[in-house]
């Protein structure tokens, strides 16, 4: 039973169809219900934080500008531009402290 000429094309088509269907399952959810739910949650969060007194009709509140993502990004960017201000500056000091502790332990053992 040797393969017939059309079988290769059929298997290729099955594999391509499976790949396309699998990739389509990763598509973002763009339904109106999802958008409305996210918009309502952002409005509730903004009201709870005191950033929103009264909602305006036709204004979208679930945007990076309104949520404050740009402020976080700007703070990160400023920190990234100053490499000398590193949070891990005291790593070298920790090594020195370990050496001092070892010396103290040796002195106690000698006594």
GROMACS .gro file of C-alpha atoms in nm:
model
  111
    1UNK     CA    1   0.000   0.000   0.000
    2UNK     CA    2   0.203   0.291  -0.127
    3UNK     CA    3   0.082   0.652  -0.086
    4UNK     CA    4  -0.118   0.800  -0.368
    5UNK     CA    5  -0.034   1.141  -0.512
    6UNK     CA    6  -0.316   1.333  -0.343
    7UNK     CA    7  -0.246   1.217   0.014
    8UNK     CA    8   0.045   1.456   0.072
    9UNK     CA    9  -0.170   1.754  -0.022
   10UNK     CA   10  -0.452   1.638   0.204
   11UNK     CA   11  -0.219   1.597   0.504
   12UNK     CA   12  -0.067   1.938   0.435
   13UNK     CA   13  -0.415   2.093   0.420
   14UNK     CA   14  -0.515   1.926   0.748
   15UNK     CA   15  -0.199   2.052   0.920
   16UNK     CA   16  -0.241   2.407   0.785
   17UNK     CA   17  -0.609   2.414   0.887
   18UNK     CA   18  -0.524   2.294   1.236
   19UNK     CA   19  -0.254   2.561   1.271
   20UNK     CA   20  -0.489   2.837   1.153
   21UNK     CA   21  -0.766   2.729   1.390
   22UNK     CA   22  -0.518   2.706   1.680
   23UNK     CA   23  -0.386   3.057   1.610
   24UNK     CA   24  -0.739   3.194   1.579
   25UNK     CA   25  -0.814   3.074   1.931
   26UNK     CA   26  -0.554   3.322   2.064
   27UNK     CA   27  -0.735   3.623   1.914
   28UNK     CA   28  -0.823   3.896   2.165
   29UNK     CA   29  -1.176   3.922   2.294
   30UNK     CA   30  -1.319   4.232   2.128
   31UNK     CA   31  -1.685   4.185   2.217
   32UNK     CA   32  -1.891   4.479   2.337
   33UNK     CA   33  -1.963   4.298   2.664
   34UNK     CA   34  -1.591   4.268   2.745
   35UNK     CA   35  -1.528   4.633   2.660
   36UNK     CA   36  -1.825   4.751   2.868
   37UNK     CA   37  -1.719   4.535   3.163
   38UNK     CA   38  -1.364   4.673   3.155
   39UNK     CA   39  -1.489   5.031   3.114
   40UNK     CA   40  -1.729   4.994   3.408
   41UNK     CA   41  -1.457   4.845   3.628
   42UNK     CA   42  -1.219   5.133   3.549
   43UNK     CA   43  -1.490   5.387   3.629
   44UNK     CA   44  -1.563   5.217   3.962
   45UNK     CA   45  -1.192   5.205   4.046
   46UNK     CA   46  -1.150   5.573   3.956
   47UNK     CA   47  -1.449   5.667   4.173
   48UNK     CA   48  -1.312   5.465   4.464
   49UNK     CA   49  -0.972   5.636   4.428
   50UNK     CA   50  -1.135   5.981   4.412
   51UNK     CA   51  -1.012   6.056   4.061
   52UNK     CA   52  -1.361   6.074   3.910
   53UNK     CA   53  -1.641   6.284   4.053
   54UNK     CA   54  -1.899   6.262   3.774
   55UNK     CA   55  -1.898   6.049   3.461
   56UNK     CA   56  -1.939   6.220   3.126
   57UNK     CA   57  -2.138   6.059   2.849
   58UNK     CA   58  -1.924   5.957   2.552
   59UNK     CA   59  -1.591   5.973   2.739
   60UNK     CA   60  -1.379   5.659   2.748
   61UNK     CA   61  -1.205   5.611   3.081
   62UNK     CA   62  -1.025   5.285   3.005
   63UNK     CA   63  -0.733   5.447   2.822
   64UNK     CA   64  -0.365   5.459   2.923
   65UNK     CA   65  -0.382   5.836   2.969
   66UNK     CA   66  -0.678   5.819   3.209
   67UNK     CA   67  -0.558   5.515   3.402
   68UNK     CA   68  -0.213   5.662   3.458
   69UNK     CA   69   0.007   5.416   3.273
   70UNK     CA   70   0.202   5.698   3.111
   71UNK     CA   71   0.304   5.835   3.451
   72UNK     CA   72   0.437   5.493   3.551
   73UNK     CA   73   0.620   5.460   3.220
   74UNK     CA   74   0.775   5.807   3.255
   75UNK     CA   75   0.900   5.722   3.604
   76UNK     CA   76   1.051   5.399   3.475
   77UNK     CA   77   1.212   5.578   3.182
   78UNK     CA   78   1.374   5.838   3.409
   79UNK     CA   79   1.509   5.564   3.632
   80UNK     CA   80   1.638   5.370   3.331
   81UNK     CA   81   1.825   5.675   3.200
   82UNK     CA   82   2.028   5.709   3.524
   83UNK     CA   83   2.231   5.388   3.541
   84UNK     CA   84   2.450   5.515   3.825
   85UNK     CA   85   2.144   5.517   4.052
   86UNK     CA   86   2.119   5.143   4.096
   87UNK     CA   87   1.909   4.979   4.366
   88UNK     CA   88   2.175   4.711   4.418
   89UNK     CA   89   2.453   4.946   4.528
   90UNK     CA   90   2.497   4.774   4.861
   91UNK     CA   91   2.587   4.431   4.717
   92UNK     CA   92   2.957   4.503   4.754
   93UNK     CA   93   2.903   4.613   5.114
   94UNK     CA   94   2.738   4.280   5.195
   95UNK     CA   95   3.051   4.094   5.089
   96UNK     CA   96   3.262   4.310   5.319
   97UNK     CA   97   3.023   4.248   5.609
   98UNK     CA   98   3.055   3.872   5.559
   99UNK     CA   99   3.434   3.896   5.581
  100UNK     CA  100   3.407   4.096   5.905
  101UNK     CA  101   3.175   3.837   6.056
  102UNK     CA  102   3.413   3.556   5.967
  103UNK     CA  103   3.701   3.742   6.130
  104UNK     CA  104   3.492   3.799   6.445
  105UNK     CA  105   3.406   3.430   6.463
  106UNK     CA  106   3.774   3.332   6.425
  107UNK     CA  107   3.870   3.569   6.709
  108UNK     CA  108   3.604   3.419   6.934
  109UNK     CA  109   3.725   3.067   6.855
  110UNK     CA  110   4.084   3.163   6.945
  111UNK     CA  111   3.980   3.286   7.291
   0.00000   0.00000   0.00000
